[in-house]
Coordinates of C-alpha atoms in Angstrom, one line a residue:
X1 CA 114.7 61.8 155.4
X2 CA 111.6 63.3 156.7
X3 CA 112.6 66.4 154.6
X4 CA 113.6 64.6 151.5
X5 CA 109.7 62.6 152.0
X6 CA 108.0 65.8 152.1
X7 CA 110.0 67.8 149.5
X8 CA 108.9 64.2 146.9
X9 CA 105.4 65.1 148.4
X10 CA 105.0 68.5 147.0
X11 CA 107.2 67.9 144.0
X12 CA 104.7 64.5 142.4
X13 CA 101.7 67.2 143.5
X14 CA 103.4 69.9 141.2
X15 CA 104.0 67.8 138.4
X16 CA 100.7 66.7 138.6
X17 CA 98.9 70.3 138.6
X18 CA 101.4 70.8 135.8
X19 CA 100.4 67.7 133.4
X20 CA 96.5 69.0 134.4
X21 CA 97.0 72.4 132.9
X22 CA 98.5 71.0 130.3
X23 CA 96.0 68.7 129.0
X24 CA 93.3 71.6 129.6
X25 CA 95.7 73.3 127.3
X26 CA 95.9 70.6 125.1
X27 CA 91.8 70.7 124.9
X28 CA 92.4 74.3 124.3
X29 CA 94.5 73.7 121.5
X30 CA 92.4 71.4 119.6
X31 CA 89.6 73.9 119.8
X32 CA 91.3 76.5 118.1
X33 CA 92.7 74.1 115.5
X34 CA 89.8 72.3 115.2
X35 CA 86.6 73.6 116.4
X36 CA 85.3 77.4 116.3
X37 CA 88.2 79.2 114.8
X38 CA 88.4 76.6 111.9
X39 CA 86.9 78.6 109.4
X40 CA 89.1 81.5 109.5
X41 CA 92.1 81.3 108.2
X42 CA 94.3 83.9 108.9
X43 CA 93.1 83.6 113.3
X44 CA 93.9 80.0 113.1
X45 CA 97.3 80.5 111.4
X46 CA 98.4 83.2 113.6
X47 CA 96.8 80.7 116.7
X48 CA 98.5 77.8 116.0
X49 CA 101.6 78.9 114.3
X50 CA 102.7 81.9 116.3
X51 CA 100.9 82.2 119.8
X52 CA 100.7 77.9 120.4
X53 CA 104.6 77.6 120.4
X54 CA 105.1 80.4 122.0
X55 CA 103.0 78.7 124.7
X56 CA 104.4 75.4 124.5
X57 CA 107.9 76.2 124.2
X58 CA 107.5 78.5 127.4
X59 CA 105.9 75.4 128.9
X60 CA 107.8 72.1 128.0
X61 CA 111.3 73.8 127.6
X62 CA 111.0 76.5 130.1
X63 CA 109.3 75.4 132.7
X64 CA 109.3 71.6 132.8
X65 CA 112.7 71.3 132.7
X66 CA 113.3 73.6 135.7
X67 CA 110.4 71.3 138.3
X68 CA 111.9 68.2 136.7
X69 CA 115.6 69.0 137.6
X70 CA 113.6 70.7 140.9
X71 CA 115.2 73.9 140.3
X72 CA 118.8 72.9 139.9
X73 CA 120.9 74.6 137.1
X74 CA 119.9 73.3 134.2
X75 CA 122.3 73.9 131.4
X76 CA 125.5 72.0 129.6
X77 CA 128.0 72.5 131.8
X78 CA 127.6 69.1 133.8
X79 CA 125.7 66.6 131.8
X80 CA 124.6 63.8 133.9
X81 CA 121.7 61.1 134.2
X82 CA 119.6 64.1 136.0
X83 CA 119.7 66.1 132.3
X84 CA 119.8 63.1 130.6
X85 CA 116.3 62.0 132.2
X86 CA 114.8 65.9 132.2
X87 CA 115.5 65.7 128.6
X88 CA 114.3 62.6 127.7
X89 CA 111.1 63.3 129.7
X90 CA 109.8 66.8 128.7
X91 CA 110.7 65.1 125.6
X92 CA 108.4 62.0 125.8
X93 CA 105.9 64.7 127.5
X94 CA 106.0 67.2 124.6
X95 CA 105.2 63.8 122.4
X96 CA 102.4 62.9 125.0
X97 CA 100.9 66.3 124.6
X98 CA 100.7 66.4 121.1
X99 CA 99.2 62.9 121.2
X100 CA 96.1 64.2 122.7
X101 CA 96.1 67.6 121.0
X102 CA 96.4 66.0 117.0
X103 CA 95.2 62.5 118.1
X104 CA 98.8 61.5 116.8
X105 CA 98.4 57.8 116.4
X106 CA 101.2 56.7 114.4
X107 CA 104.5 55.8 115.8
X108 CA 106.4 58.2 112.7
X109 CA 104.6 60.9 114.1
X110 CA 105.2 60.5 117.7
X111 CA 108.8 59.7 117.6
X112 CA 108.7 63.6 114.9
X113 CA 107.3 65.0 118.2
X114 CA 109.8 63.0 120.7
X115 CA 113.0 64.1 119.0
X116 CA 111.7 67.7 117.9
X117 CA 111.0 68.0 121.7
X118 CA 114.8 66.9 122.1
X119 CA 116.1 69.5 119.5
X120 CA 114.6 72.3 121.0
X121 CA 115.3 71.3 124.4
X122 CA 119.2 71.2 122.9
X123 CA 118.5 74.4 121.5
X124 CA 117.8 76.2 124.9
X125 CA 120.5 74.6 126.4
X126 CA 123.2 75.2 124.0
X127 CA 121.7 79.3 123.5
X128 CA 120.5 79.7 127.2
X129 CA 116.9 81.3 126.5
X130 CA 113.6 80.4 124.3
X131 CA 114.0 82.8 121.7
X132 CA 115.9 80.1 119.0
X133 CA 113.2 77.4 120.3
X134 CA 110.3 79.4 119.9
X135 CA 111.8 80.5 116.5
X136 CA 112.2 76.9 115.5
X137 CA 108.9 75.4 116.7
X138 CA 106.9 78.4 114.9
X139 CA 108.3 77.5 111.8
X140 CA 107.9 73.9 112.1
X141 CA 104.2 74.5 112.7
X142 CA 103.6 77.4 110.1
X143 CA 105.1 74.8 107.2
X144 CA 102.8 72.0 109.1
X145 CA 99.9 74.5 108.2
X146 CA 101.2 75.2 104.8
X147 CA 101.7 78.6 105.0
X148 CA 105.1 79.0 103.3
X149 CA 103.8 77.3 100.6
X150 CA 101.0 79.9 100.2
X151 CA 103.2 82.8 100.3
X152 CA 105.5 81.0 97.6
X153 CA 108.7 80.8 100.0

């Protein structure tokens, strides 16, 4: 018991440091989108459409699933409440996150960034890396920016 105590312990600790780094990232975010890189174009494209997901798909499908099942195998072959609640979440988390980074307000928007956080979770499970995910979510937030429509695509 004493194990199981201590092995709790370190685990609420963890998930604490990681929800700290992540709003720090989240602050980080909003600068780039918002603050000195807002002028220039092309920097904040490339920032918030290409390195951000790769970040935050790294982070919220990578990683957070991994401490939230505390390091179990996490993939399809036995769905149970344990995946059921990782998934659910890193989902609400991902939704969380991008409610302090956009200052999402509306419940549309947050429930976008709920079930998006769902698909690409999905999407690692089902293709067993980030790649697709990271594919996904960079495309979702280069048409967010408007970039296809610049390019005419």
């Amino acid at each position: 018991i004493a194990a199981i105590l201590i092995g709790d312990v370190v685990f609420f600790f963890g998930s604490a440091f990681i929800v700290e780094n992540l709003l720090k990232l989240s602050v980080t975010e909003a600068t780039i989108s918002q603050g000195a890189l807002q002028g220039n174009t092309l920097v904040n494209n490339i920032a918030v459409g290409i390195l951000i997901p790769i970040i935050e798909t790294i982070v919220f499908f990578g990683v957070l699933p991994q401490v939230f099942s505390r390091g179990a195998r996490f993939d399809l072959s036995e769905i149970g409440p344990g995946t059921v609640f990782t998934i659910i979440f890193v989902s609400a988390a991902f939704a969380i996150f991008h409610l302090t980074v956009r200052g999402e307000t509306n419940t549309p928007g947050l429930m976008r960034s709920f079930i998006f956080g769902i698909v690409s979770i999905a999407t690692v499970l089902v293709t067993k890396q980030l790649a697709e995910a990271i594919g996904i979510h960079m495309i979702n937030n280069l048409h967010a920016l408007g970039v296809f429509e610049k390019i005419g695509a």
